[in-house]
Coordinates of C-alpha atoms in Angstrom, one line a residue:
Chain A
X2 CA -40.3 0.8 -81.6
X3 CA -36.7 0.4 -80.5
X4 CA -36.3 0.4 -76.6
X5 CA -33.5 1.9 -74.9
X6 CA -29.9 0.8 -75.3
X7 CA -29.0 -0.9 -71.7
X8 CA -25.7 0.6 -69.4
X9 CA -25.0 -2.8 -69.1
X10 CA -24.6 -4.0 -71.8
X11 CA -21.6 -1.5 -72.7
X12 CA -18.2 -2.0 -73.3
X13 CA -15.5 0.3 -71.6
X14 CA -16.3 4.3 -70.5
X15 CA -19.3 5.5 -72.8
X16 CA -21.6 9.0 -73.1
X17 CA -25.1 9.1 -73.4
X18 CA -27.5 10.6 -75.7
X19 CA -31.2 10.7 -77.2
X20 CA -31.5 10.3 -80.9
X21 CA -34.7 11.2 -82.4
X22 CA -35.3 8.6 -85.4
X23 CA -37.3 9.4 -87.8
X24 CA -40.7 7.3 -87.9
X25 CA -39.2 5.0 -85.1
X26 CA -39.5 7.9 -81.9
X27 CA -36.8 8.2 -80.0
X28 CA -33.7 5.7 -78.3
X29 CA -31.4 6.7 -75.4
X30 CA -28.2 5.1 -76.8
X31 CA -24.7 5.0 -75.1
X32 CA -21.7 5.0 -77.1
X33 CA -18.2 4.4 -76.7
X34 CA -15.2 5.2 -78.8
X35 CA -13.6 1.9 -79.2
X36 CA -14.1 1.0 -82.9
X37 CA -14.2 -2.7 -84.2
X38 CA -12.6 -3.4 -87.6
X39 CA -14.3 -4.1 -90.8
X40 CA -14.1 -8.2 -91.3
X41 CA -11.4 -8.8 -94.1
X42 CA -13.2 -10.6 -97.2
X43 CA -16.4 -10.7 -95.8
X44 CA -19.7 -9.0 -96.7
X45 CA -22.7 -7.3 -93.8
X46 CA -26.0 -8.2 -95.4
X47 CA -29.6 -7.8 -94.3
X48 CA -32.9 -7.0 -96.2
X49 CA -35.9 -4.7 -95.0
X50 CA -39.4 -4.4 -95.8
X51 CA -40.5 -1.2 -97.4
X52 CA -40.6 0.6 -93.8
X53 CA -37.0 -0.3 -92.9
X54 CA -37.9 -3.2 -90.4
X55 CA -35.4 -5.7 -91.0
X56 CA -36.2 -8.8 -92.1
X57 CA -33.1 -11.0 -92.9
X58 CA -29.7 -10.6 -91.2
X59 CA -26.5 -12.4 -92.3
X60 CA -24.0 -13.6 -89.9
X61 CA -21.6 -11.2 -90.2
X62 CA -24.1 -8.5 -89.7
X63 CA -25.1 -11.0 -86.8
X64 CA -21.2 -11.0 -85.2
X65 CA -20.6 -6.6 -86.3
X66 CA -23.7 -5.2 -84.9
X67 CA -23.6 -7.4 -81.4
X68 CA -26.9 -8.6 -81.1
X69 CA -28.3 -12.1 -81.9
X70 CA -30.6 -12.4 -85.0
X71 CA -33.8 -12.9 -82.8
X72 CA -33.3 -9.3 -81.2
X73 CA -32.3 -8.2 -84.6
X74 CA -35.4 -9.7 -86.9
X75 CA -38.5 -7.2 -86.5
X76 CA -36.5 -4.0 -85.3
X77 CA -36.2 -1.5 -87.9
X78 CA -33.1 -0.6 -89.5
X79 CA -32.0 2.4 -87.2
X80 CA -31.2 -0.1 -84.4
X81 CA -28.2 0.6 -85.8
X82 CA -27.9 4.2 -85.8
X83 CA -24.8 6.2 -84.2
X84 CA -25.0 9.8 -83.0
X85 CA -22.3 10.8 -85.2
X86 CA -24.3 9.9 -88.2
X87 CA -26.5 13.3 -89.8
X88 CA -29.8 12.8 -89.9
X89 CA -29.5 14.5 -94.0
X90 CA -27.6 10.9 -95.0
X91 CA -30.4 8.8 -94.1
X92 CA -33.1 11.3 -95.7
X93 CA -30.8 11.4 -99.2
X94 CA -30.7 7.2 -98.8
X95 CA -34.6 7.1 -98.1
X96 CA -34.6 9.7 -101.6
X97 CA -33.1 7.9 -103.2
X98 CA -33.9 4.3 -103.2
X99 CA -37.5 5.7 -103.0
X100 CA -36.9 6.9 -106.4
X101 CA -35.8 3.4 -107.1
X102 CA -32.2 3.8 -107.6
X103 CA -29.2 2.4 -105.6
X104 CA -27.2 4.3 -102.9
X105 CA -24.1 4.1 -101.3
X106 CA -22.7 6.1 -98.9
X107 CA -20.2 5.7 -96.0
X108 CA -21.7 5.0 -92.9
X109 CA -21.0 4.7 -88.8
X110 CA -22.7 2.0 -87.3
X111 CA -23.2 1.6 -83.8
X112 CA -23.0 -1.6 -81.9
X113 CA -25.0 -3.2 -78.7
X114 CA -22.0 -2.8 -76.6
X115 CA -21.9 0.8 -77.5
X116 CA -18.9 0.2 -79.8
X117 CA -18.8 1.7 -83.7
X118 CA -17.7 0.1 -87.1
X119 CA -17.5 2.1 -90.2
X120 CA -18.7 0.4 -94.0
X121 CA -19.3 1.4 -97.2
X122 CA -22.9 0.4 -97.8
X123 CA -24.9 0.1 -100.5
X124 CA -28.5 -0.5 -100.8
X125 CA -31.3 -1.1 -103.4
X126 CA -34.7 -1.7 -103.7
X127 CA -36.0 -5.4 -104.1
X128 CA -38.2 -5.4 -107.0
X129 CA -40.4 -8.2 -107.2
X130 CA -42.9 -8.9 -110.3
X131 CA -42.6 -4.7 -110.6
X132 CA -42.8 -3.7 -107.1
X133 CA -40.8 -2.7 -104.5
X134 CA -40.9 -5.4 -101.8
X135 CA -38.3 -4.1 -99.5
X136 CA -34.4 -2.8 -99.6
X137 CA -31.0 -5.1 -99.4
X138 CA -28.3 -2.9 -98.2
X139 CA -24.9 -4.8 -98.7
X140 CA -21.8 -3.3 -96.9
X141 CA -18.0 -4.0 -97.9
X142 CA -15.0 -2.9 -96.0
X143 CA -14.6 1.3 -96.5
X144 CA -11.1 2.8 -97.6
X145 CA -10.0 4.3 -94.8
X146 CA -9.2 7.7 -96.7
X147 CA -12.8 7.7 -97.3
X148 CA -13.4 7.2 -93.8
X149 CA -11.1 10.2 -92.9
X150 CA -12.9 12.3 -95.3
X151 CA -16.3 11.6 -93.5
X152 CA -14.6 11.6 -90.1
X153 CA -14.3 15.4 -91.2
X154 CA -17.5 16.3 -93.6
X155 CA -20.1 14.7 -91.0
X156 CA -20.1 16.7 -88.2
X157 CA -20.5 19.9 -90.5
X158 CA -23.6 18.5 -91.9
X159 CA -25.6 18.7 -88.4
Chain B
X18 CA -35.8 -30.7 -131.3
X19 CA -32.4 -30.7 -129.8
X20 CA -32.2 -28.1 -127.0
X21 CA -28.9 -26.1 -126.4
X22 CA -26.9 -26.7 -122.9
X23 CA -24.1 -24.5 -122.0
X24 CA -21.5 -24.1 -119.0
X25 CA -20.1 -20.8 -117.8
X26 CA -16.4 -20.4 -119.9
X27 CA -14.4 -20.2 -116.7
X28 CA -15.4 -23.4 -115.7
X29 CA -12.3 -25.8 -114.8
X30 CA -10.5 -27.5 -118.0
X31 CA -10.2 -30.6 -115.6
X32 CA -13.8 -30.8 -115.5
X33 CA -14.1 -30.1 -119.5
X34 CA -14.9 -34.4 -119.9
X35 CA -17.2 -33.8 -116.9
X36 CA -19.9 -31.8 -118.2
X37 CA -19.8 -33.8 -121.4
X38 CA -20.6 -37.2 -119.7
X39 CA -23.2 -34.9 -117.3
X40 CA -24.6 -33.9 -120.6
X41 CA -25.6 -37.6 -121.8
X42 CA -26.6 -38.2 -118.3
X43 CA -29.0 -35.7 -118.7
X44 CA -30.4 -36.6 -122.0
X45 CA -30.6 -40.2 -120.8
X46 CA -32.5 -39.0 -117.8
X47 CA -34.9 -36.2 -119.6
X48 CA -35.1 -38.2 -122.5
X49 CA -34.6 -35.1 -124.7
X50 CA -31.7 -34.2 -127.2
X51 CA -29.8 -32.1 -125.7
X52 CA -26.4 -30.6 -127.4
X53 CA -23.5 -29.3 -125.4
X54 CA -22.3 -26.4 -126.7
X55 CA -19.0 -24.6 -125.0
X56 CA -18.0 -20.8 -125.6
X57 CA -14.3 -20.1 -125.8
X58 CA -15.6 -16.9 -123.6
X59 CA -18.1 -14.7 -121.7
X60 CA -18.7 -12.4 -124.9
X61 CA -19.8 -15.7 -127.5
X62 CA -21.9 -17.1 -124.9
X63 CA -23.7 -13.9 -124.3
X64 CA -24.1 -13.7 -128.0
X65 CA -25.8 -17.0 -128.0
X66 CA -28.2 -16.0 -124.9
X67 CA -28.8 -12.5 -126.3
X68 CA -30.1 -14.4 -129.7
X69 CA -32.1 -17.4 -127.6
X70 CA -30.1 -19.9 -128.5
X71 CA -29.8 -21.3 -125.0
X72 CA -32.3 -23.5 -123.2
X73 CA -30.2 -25.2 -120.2
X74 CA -26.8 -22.7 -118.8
X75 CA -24.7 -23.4 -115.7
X76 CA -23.9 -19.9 -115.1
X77 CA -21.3 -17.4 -113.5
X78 CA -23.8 -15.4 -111.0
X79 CA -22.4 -12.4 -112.9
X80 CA -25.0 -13.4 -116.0
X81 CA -27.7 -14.0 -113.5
X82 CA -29.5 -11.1 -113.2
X83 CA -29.8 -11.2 -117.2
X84 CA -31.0 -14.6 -117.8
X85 CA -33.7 -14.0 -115.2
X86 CA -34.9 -10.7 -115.7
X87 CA -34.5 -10.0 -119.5
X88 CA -34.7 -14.3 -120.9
X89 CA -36.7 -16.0 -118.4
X90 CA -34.2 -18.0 -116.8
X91 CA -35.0 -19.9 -113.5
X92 CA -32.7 -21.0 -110.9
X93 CA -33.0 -25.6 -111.0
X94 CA -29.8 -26.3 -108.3
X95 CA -26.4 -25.1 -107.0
X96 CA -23.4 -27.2 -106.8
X97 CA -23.8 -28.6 -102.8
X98 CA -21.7 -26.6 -100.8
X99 CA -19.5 -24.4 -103.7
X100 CA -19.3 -20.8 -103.7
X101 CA -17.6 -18.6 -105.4
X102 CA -15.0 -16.9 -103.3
X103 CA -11.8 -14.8 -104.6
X104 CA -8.4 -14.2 -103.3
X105 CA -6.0 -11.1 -103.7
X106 CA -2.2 -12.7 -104.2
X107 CA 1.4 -10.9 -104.4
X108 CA 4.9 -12.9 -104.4
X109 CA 5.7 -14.2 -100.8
X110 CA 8.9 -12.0 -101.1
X111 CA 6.8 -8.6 -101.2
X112 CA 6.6 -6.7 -98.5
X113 CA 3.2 -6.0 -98.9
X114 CA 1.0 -7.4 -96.4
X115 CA -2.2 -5.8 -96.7
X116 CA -4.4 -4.5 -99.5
X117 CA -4.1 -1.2 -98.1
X118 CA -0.5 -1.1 -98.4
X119 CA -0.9 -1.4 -102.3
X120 CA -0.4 2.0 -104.5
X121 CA -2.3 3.4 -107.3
X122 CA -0.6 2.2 -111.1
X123 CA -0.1 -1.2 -109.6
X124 CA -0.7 -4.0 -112.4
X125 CA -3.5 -6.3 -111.3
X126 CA -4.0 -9.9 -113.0
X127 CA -7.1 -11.3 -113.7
X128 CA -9.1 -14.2 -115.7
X129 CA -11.9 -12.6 -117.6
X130 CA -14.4 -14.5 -115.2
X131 CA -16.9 -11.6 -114.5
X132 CA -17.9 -12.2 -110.6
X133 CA -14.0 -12.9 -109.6
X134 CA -13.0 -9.8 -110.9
X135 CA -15.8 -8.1 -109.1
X136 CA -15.2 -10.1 -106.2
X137 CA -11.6 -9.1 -106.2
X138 CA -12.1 -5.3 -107.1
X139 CA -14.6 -5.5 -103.8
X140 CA -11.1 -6.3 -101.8
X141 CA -8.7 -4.4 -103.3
X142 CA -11.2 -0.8 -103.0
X143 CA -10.7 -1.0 -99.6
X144 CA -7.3 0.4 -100.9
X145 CA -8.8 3.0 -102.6
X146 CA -7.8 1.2 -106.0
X147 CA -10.2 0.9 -108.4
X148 CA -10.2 0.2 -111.9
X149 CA -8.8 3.9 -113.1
X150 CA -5.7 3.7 -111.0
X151 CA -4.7 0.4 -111.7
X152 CA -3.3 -1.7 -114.7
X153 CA -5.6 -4.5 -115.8
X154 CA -4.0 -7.4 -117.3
X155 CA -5.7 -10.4 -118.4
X156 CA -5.0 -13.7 -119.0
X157 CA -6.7 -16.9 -119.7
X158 CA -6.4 -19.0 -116.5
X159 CA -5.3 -18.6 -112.5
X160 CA -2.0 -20.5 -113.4
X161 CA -0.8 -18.0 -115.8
X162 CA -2.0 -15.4 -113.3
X163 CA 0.4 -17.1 -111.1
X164 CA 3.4 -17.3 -113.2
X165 CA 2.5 -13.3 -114.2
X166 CA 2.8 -12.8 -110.2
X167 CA 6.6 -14.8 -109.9
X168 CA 8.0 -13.6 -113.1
X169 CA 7.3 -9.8 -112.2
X170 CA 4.8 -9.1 -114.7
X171 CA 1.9 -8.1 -112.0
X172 CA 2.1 -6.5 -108.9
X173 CA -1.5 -8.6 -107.7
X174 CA -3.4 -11.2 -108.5
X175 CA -6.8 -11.8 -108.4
X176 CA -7.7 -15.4 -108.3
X177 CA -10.9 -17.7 -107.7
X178 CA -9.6 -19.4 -104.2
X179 CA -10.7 -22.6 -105.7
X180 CA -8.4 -22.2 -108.5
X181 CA -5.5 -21.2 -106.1
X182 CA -6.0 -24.0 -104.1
X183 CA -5.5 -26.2 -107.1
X184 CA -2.2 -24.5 -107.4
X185 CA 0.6 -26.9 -107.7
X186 CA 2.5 -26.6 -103.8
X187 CA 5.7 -25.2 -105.1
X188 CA 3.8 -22.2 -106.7
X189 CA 1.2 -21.7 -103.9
X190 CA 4.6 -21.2 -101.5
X191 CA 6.0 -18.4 -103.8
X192 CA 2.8 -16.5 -102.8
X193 CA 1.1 -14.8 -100.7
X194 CA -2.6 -14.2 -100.0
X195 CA -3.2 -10.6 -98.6
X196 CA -7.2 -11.5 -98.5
X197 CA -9.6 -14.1 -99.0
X198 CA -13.3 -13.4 -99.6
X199 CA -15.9 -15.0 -97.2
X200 CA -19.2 -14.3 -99.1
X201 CA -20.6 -17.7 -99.1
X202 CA -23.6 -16.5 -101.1
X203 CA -22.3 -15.9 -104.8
X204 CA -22.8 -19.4 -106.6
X205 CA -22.9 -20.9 -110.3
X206 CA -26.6 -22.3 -110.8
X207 CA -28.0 -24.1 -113.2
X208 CA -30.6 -22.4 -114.7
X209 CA -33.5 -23.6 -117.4
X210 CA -34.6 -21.5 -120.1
X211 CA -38.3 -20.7 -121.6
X212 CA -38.2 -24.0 -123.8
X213 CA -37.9 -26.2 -120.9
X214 CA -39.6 -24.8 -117.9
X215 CA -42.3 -26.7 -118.3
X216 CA -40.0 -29.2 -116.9
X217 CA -38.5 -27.4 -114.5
X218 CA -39.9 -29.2 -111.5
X219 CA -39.1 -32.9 -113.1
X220 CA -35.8 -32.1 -113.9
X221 CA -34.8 -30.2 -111.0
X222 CA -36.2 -33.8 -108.6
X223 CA -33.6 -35.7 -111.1
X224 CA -30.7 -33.6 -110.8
X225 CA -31.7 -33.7 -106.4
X226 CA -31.4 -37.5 -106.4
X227 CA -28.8 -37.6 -108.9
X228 CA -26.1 -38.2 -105.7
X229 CA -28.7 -41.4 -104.9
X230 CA -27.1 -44.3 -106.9
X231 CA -23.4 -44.7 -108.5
X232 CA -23.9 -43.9 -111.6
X233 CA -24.9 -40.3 -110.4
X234 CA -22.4 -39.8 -108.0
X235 CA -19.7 -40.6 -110.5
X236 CA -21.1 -38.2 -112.8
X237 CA -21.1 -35.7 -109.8
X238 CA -17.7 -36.4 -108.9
X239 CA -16.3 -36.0 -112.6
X240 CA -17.6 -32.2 -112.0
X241 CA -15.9 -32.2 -108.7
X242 CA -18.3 -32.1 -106.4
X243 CA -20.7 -34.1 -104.8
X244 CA -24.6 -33.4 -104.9
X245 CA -26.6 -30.7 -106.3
X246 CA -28.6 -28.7 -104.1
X247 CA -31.3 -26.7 -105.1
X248 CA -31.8 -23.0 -105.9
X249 CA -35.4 -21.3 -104.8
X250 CA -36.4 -18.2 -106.6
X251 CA -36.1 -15.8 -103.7
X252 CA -32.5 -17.1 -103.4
X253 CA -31.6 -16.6 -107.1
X254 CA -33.7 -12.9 -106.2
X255 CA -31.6 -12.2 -103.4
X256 CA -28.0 -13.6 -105.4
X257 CA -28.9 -10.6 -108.1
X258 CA -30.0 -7.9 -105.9
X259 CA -26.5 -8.4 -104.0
X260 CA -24.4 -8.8 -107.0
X261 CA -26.1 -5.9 -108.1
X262 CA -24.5 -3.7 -105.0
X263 CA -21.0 -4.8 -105.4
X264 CA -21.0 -3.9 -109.0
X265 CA -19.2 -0.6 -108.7

């Protein structure tokens, strides 16, 4: 279960809202709108186990999402979840790579200080010896025309 | 019986000697025969593994997920402390200073080495280029990639960063790099085939002390680096499953 995001821990003038995540209850988050660019050249990655907890970080997921590794291993994956992201992406990601197939999909991440980054992610299921073991989502730097696009589409999809 | 070792084509013609004296090295040490056998490019060697020719490959991550998960291939060592990393070039005299300044129908040069490429599409996407609204030229090595860049012929270049490092100064200074990648993660391994496993752990200990006596660290050296280290399953697992989300 995710705890509440902490005032203090924010970064310039923020709002405040209660997401509802699926599976994981609910999370007060506050969220600012200063955005921190995508890392030229470099790659977020981090693994789950089959219910989205997250198992493996990189450090460049380490140094985007704000939080140290420790408070990162053992939360599940919606730690990073921002209120402009519709619920309907995550449901057609958890379709699809429950069908075994890979997704990708444009997504605003949210940060510990309440800060946002935008990737394109991808993620697929780890099969191991046949079975799925748990999910690698890999995220690269977005196009920022495809960023605009979603700037616009996501908050018709609520 | 001779078994068949081969090395990933783009490996560097400096190091062509290198793998032949690591190759007797290796026989000496195993006590097996074992033939070196080069492919002028990805497509022969592919041939060779589709057909199980191959017992012993050091191999571009790119062919990874196929020796493992259709041959049988597992992961023995990593060079210590190599990755492979690409970088996105244009002239130093272009005003282009960012991948997302590049247009559509620019011509893009590349080596045929299968994870650079990727690598270096990865970069230039956040440019919304991709492989239907650019030109693709290819040639055989990073310096003629180079000389395509300062005599006009491409727009980019794609190179491995360890090849543009070993760009002569005077070149390297009539270029620019927009973006180097910092992945860290994407190797060549060496990887034994069905044949051999059963040997897997013995040769693998060999090839990890290898950098113990002088002998084996010249050998090391004369492939240009310094130790192997090695490559667990779940590593080689988790090299494929991310390879496999960059391919686009």
């Amino acid at each position: 279960m995710l705890s509440d995001m902490k005032p203090e821990d924010i970064v310039g003038n923020y709002k405040e809202t209660v997401l509802n995540l699926y599976g994981d209850g609910s999370r007060k988050i506050f969220y600012t709108d200063i955005e921190t660019p995508y890392p030229d050249g470099k790659l977020i990655a981090s693994t789950t186990d089959k219910l989205g907890i997250i198992t493996h970080v990189n450090q460049s997921f380490i140094e985007m999402s704000g939080y140290t590794e420790h408070e990162l291993i053992g939360m599940p994956h919606s730690i990073l979840r921002h209120p402009d992201m519709p619920s309907v992406a995550f449901k057609d990601l958890w379709d699809t790579v429950n069908r075994g197939e890979k997704w990708q999909g444009f997504v605003k991440n949210l940060r510990k200080d309440g800060g946002y980054y935008w990737v394109k992610a991808t993620v697929i299921p780890n099969i191991r010896n046949g079975q799925v073991v748990g999910y690698t989502s890999v995220r690269r730097k977005p196009s920022r025309t495809k960023v605009n696009e979603c700037i616009q589409l996501y908050p018709t999809l609520f | 019986m001779s078994y068949i070792f081969t090395v990933s084509p783009d490996f560097s013609p400096d190091h062509l000697s290198g793998w032949y004296i690591f190759n007797t090295w290796l026989q000496r040490q195993t006590g097996e025969a074992i033939h070196l056998e080069l492919y002028d490019n990805f497509h022969a060697q592919r041939d060779a593994i589709q057909a199980n020719q191959i017992d012993l490959i050091y191999a571009n991550p790119f062919d990874a997920a196929m020796l493992v998960r259709e041959k049988g291939f597992l992961p023995l060592v990593k060079a210590e402390g190599v990755s492979d990393e690409a970088i996105i070039a244009v002239r130093v005299d272009d005003i282009i200073d960012d991948v997302t300044q590049l247009s559509a129908g620019i011509k893009v040069a590349v080596t045929q080495d299968p994870d650079v490429h990727m690598i270096g599409m990865m970069m230039l996407e956040a440019g919304d280029l991709n492989a239907n609204n650019i030109e693709t030229h290819f040639y055989n090595n990073h310096v003629l990639i180079a000389k395509s860049l300062l005599q006009g012929d491409a727009d980019v270049g794609i190179f491995l960063a360890e090849a543009f490092d070993d760009l002569s100064n005077l070149t390297k200074k009539q270029l620019k790099i927009l973006v180097r990648s910092q992945i860290s993660v994407i190797h060549h391994s060496l990887m034994i085939g069905p044949k051999l496993i059963a040997r897997r752990t013995e040769i693998q200990q060999v090839l990890l002390t290898m950098n113990n006596d002088d002998k084996g660290k010249s050998v090391l050296n004369s492939l240009g680096f310094n130790a192997w280290a090695k490559v667990e399953d779940e590593e080689m697992e988790f090299m494929i499953d991310l390879m496999d989300t960059l391919i686009i």
